[in-house]
């Protein structure tokens, strides 16, 4: 489904989605390439084009298995979630105290094997203008807040990694923290 048809489509656990940064229109993207500094984990960037490396799966929080959530049920505002990169099986991850290569904000990477990682894979979903425990719909603007550090998933114009936008964890809140769903598989 494309974004213009998503006003009534809830985002569900286990269903692949493509996320787009609201301000730059770059997709949340990863590929099997390691960061050149910091943790040297798998790189996560904002990508101006679109390809199969843009798909992510929403899962429950880190725990005793790869999913930890009821597959197919709607994801609710303020839920603790993980985002698994579909192509590589690594989770969206941040390591408090590790700086990103370009802007020197908090590093964002992809980490784990076959969807199993650690507590630094946990993100709190914040749906703009919606009360807690209401479903996340495809047309909503959302923020992803890293649970361990309270940094937001963030991007902005100007910081590039090989012609792709840097994705960071940011310790404040602004319009560069907003994301939306572009497609649902």
mmCIF file of C-alpha atoms in Angstrom:
data_model
loop_
_atom_site.group_PDB
_atom_site.id
_atom_site.type_symbol
_atom_site.label_atom_id
_atom_site.label_comp_id
_atom_site.label_asym_id
_atom_site.label_seq_id
_atom_site.Cartn_x
_atom_site.Cartn_y
_atom_site.Cartn_z
ATOM 1 C CA UNK A 1 0.000 0.000 0.000
ATOM 2 C CA UNK A 2 1.189 3.554 -0.704
ATOM 3 C CA UNK A 3 1.021 6.352 1.907
ATOM 4 C CA UNK A 4 -1.946 8.169 0.348
ATOM 5 C CA UNK A 5 -4.113 5.085 1.051
ATOM 6 C CA UNK A 6 -2.899 4.456 4.594
ATOM 7 C CA UNK A 7 -5.180 6.670 6.703
ATOM 8 C CA UNK A 8 -7.195 3.637 7.782
ATOM 9 C CA UNK A 9 -4.484 0.956 7.754
ATOM 10 C CA UNK A 10 -3.036 0.090 11.165
ATOM 11 C CA UNK A 11 0.621 -0.907 11.341
ATOM 12 C CA UNK A 12 0.822 -4.524 12.547
ATOM 13 C CA UNK A 13 3.498 -6.595 14.231
ATOM 14 C CA UNK A 14 5.312 -8.814 11.747
ATOM 15 C CA UNK A 15 4.224 -6.911 8.601
ATOM 16 C CA UNK A 16 7.076 -5.262 6.629
ATOM 17 C CA UNK A 17 6.987 -1.458 6.265
ATOM 18 C CA UNK A 18 9.077 1.242 4.621
ATOM 19 C CA UNK A 19 9.718 4.298 6.811
ATOM 20 C CA UNK A 20 10.499 7.751 5.423
ATOM 21 C CA UNK A 21 12.059 10.705 7.228
ATOM 22 C CA UNK A 22 9.507 13.523 7.094
ATOM 23 C CA UNK A 23 11.902 16.443 6.491
ATOM 24 C CA UNK A 24 14.339 14.860 3.999
ATOM 25 C CA UNK A 25 12.068 12.248 2.345
ATOM 26 C CA UNK A 26 14.906 9.721 2.661
ATOM 27 C CA UNK A 27 13.948 6.141 3.526
ATOM 28 C CA UNK A 28 15.285 4.364 6.604
ATOM 29 C CA UNK A 29 17.802 2.092 4.892
ATOM 30 C CA UNK A 30 20.429 -0.486 5.748
ATOM 31 C CA UNK A 31 22.651 -2.895 3.882
ATOM 32 C CA UNK A 32 25.444 -5.338 4.788
ATOM 33 C CA UNK A 33 28.135 -2.687 5.079
ATOM 34 C CA UNK A 34 29.858 -1.942 8.391
ATOM 35 C CA UNK A 35 30.304 1.530 9.823
ATOM 36 C CA UNK A 36 33.904 2.709 9.467
ATOM 37 C CA UNK A 37 34.115 3.900 13.091
ATOM 38 C CA UNK A 38 32.376 3.540 16.453
ATOM 39 C CA UNK A 39 30.890 0.067 16.925
ATOM 40 C CA UNK A 40 31.688 -1.035 13.339
ATOM 41 C CA UNK A 41 28.207 -2.568 13.246
ATOM 42 C CA UNK A 42 25.961 -2.582 10.167
ATOM 43 C CA UNK A 43 25.351 0.877 8.713
ATOM 44 C CA UNK A 44 21.901 2.524 8.799
ATOM 45 C CA UNK A 45 21.347 5.553 6.563
ATOM 46 C CA UNK A 46 18.677 7.668 4.941
ATOM 47 C CA UNK A 47 18.464 6.784 1.249
ATOM 48 C CA UNK A 48 17.110 9.178 -1.395
ATOM 49 C CA UNK A 49 16.120 6.381 -3.780
ATOM 50 C CA UNK A 50 14.083 3.296 -2.936
ATOM 51 C CA UNK A 51 15.064 -0.373 -2.968
ATOM 52 C CA UNK A 52 14.568 -3.650 -1.089
ATOM 53 C CA UNK A 53 16.997 -2.526 1.655
ATOM 54 C CA UNK A 54 14.295 -0.144 2.964
ATOM 55 C CA UNK A 55 12.001 -2.826 4.469
ATOM 56 C CA UNK A 56 11.698 -3.170 8.257
ATOM 57 C CA UNK A 57 9.530 -5.438 10.422
ATOM 58 C CA UNK A 58 7.993 -4.197 13.675
ATOM 59 C CA UNK A 59 8.511 -6.629 16.564
ATOM 60 C CA UNK A 60 8.011 -6.620 20.319
ATOM 61 C CA UNK A 61 10.794 -5.612 22.740
ATOM 62 C CA UNK A 62 14.009 -7.538 23.323
ATOM 63 C CA UNK A 63 13.411 -10.632 25.406
ATOM 64 C CA UNK A 64 13.251 -14.403 25.097
ATOM 65 C CA UNK A 65 12.855 -14.802 21.353
ATOM 66 C CA UNK A 66 12.894 -13.157 17.965
ATOM 67 C CA UNK A 67 9.346 -11.705 18.086
ATOM 68 C CA UNK A 68 8.012 -11.183 21.640
ATOM 69 C CA UNK A 69 4.710 -9.879 20.318
ATOM 70 C CA UNK A 70 1.398 -11.160 18.937
ATOM 71 C CA UNK A 71 2.058 -11.303 15.161
ATOM 72 C CA UNK A 72 -0.608 -9.498 13.125
ATOM 73 C CA UNK A 73 -2.003 -7.343 15.937
ATOM 74 C CA UNK A 74 -1.900 -3.529 15.665
ATOM 75 C CA UNK A 75 1.079 -1.695 17.148
ATOM 76 C CA UNK A 76 -0.068 0.755 19.837
ATOM 77 C CA UNK A 77 1.236 4.226 20.657
ATOM 78 C CA UNK A 78 3.892 4.211 23.417
ATOM 79 C CA UNK A 79 4.675 0.519 22.817
ATOM 80 C CA UNK A 80 8.272 -0.630 23.225
ATOM 81 C CA UNK A 81 9.228 -2.129 19.865
ATOM 82 C CA UNK A 82 12.146 -3.289 17.768
ATOM 83 C CA UNK A 83 12.589 -2.731 14.034
ATOM 84 C CA UNK A 84 14.244 -5.642 12.237
ATOM 85 C CA UNK A 85 15.860 -5.006 8.864
ATOM 86 C CA UNK A 86 14.153 -7.510 6.576
ATOM 87 C CA UNK A 87 17.091 -8.186 4.235
ATOM 88 C CA UNK A 88 19.764 -8.769 6.896
ATOM 89 C CA UNK A 89 17.881 -9.847 10.046
ATOM 90 C CA UNK A 90 19.571 -7.165 12.155
ATOM 91 C CA UNK A 91 17.691 -4.839 14.516
ATOM 92 C CA UNK A 92 17.747 -1.042 14.533
ATOM 93 C CA UNK A 93 20.180 -0.344 17.360
ATOM 94 C CA UNK A 94 21.929 2.443 19.215
ATOM 95 C CA UNK A 95 24.838 2.359 21.642
ATOM 96 C CA UNK A 96 24.798 5.121 24.274
ATOM 97 C CA UNK A 97 28.083 7.035 24.357
ATOM 98 C CA UNK A 98 29.167 5.999 20.845
ATOM 99 C CA UNK A 99 29.319 8.922 18.392
ATOM 100 C CA UNK A 100 28.074 8.904 14.793
ATOM 101 C CA UNK A 101 30.749 9.339 12.106
ATOM 102 C CA UNK A 102 29.601 12.657 10.615
ATOM 103 C CA UNK A 103 27.637 14.815 13.089
ATOM 104 C CA UNK A 104 29.025 13.134 16.249
ATOM 105 C CA UNK A 105 25.557 12.637 17.672
ATOM 106 C CA UNK A 106 24.701 9.145 19.020
ATOM 107 C CA UNK A 107 25.455 6.328 16.572
ATOM 108 C CA UNK A 108 22.603 4.346 15.005
ATOM 109 C CA UNK A 109 23.401 0.927 13.550
ATOM 110 C CA UNK A 110 21.842 -2.468 12.853
ATOM 111 C CA UNK A 111 22.806 -5.253 15.236
ATOM 112 C CA UNK A 112 22.104 -8.886 16.074
ATOM 113 C CA UNK A 113 21.614 -12.140 14.239
ATOM 114 C CA UNK A 114 18.315 -13.482 12.885
ATOM 115 C CA UNK A 115 16.378 -10.830 14.809
ATOM 116 C CA UNK A 116 18.018 -11.567 18.165
ATOM 117 C CA UNK A 117 19.968 -8.647 19.633
ATOM 118 C CA UNK A 118 19.935 -6.887 23.002
ATOM 119 C CA UNK A 119 18.158 -4.178 25.000
ATOM 120 C CA UNK A 120 19.777 -1.438 22.874
ATOM 121 C CA UNK A 121 17.391 -2.546 20.094
ATOM 122 C CA UNK A 122 14.349 -1.250 22.052
ATOM 123 C CA UNK A 123 12.525 1.881 20.876
ATOM 124 C CA UNK A 124 9.425 3.595 22.278
ATOM 125 C CA UNK A 125 6.909 4.473 19.574
ATOM 126 C CA UNK A 126 5.435 7.987 19.921
ATOM 127 C CA UNK A 127 2.564 8.739 17.540
ATOM 128 C CA UNK A 128 2.145 12.489 17.094
ATOM 129 C CA UNK A 129 -1.142 13.868 18.466
ATOM 130 C CA UNK A 130 -2.471 10.494 19.638
ATOM 131 C CA UNK A 131 -3.065 9.255 23.194
ATOM 132 C CA UNK A 132 -1.194 6.215 24.549
ATOM 133 C CA UNK A 133 -2.487 2.748 23.625
ATOM 134 C CA UNK A 134 -4.175 3.852 20.393
ATOM 135 C CA UNK A 135 -3.225 2.141 17.098
ATOM 136 C CA UNK A 136 -0.446 3.480 14.893
ATOM 137 C CA UNK A 137 -1.879 4.146 11.434
ATOM 138 C CA UNK A 138 0.187 4.417 8.265
ATOM 139 C CA UNK A 139 -0.440 8.118 7.736
ATOM 140 C CA UNK A 140 0.646 9.174 11.265
ATOM 141 C CA UNK A 141 3.859 11.034 11.967
ATOM 142 C CA UNK A 142 5.848 9.113 14.550
ATOM 143 C CA UNK A 143 8.991 9.374 16.643
ATOM 144 C CA UNK A 144 11.143 6.462 17.738
ATOM 145 C CA UNK A 145 12.774 7.071 21.137
ATOM 146 C CA UNK A 146 15.695 4.845 22.096
ATOM 147 C CA UNK A 147 14.704 3.363 25.463
ATOM 148 C CA UNK A 148 18.211 3.064 26.986
ATOM 149 C CA UNK A 149 19.362 6.622 26.118
ATOM 150 C CA UNK A 150 16.133 8.609 25.541
ATOM 151 C CA UNK A 151 17.599 9.798 22.201
ATOM 152 C CA UNK A 152 15.273 10.130 19.206
ATOM 153 C CA UNK A 153 15.846 8.519 15.807
ATOM 154 C CA UNK A 154 16.921 11.590 13.868
ATOM 155 C CA UNK A 155 18.181 12.831 10.529
ATOM 156 C CA UNK A 156 18.675 16.161 8.803
ATOM 157 C CA UNK A 157 20.102 17.702 5.660
ATOM 158 C CA UNK A 158 23.844 18.180 5.466
ATOM 159 C CA UNK A 159 25.500 15.132 7.002
ATOM 160 C CA UNK A 160 26.314 12.555 4.358
ATOM 161 C CA UNK A 161 27.781 9.068 4.387
ATOM 162 C CA UNK A 162 28.651 8.063 0.809
ATOM 163 C CA UNK A 163 25.804 10.153 -0.685
ATOM 164 C CA UNK A 164 23.320 8.883 1.889
ATOM 165 C CA UNK A 165 21.878 10.826 4.808
ATOM 166 C CA UNK A 166 23.277 10.140 8.279
ATOM 167 C CA UNK A 167 20.795 8.692 10.792
ATOM 168 C CA UNK A 168 21.577 9.455 14.442
ATOM 169 C CA UNK A 169 20.250 9.430 17.958
ATOM 170 C CA UNK A 170 19.525 12.982 19.115
ATOM 171 C CA UNK A 171 19.257 14.047 22.756
ATOM 172 C CA UNK A 172 16.656 16.771 22.103
ATOM 173 C CA UNK A 173 13.360 16.791 20.172
ATOM 174 C CA UNK A 174 12.632 18.668 16.954
ATOM 175 C CA UNK A 175 10.956 18.273 13.547
ATOM 176 C CA UNK A 176 13.907 16.177 12.325
ATOM 177 C CA UNK A 177 12.698 13.315 14.544
ATOM 178 C CA UNK A 178 9.506 12.712 12.540
ATOM 179 C CA UNK A 179 8.971 9.615 10.385
ATOM 180 C CA UNK A 180 6.047 8.251 8.415
ATOM 181 C CA UNK A 181 5.233 4.958 6.724
ATOM 182 C CA UNK A 182 5.614 5.085 2.950
ATOM 183 C CA UNK A 183 4.631 1.505 2.130
ATOM 184 C CA UNK A 184 3.247 -1.594 3.788
ATOM 185 C CA UNK A 185 3.994 -5.006 2.288
#
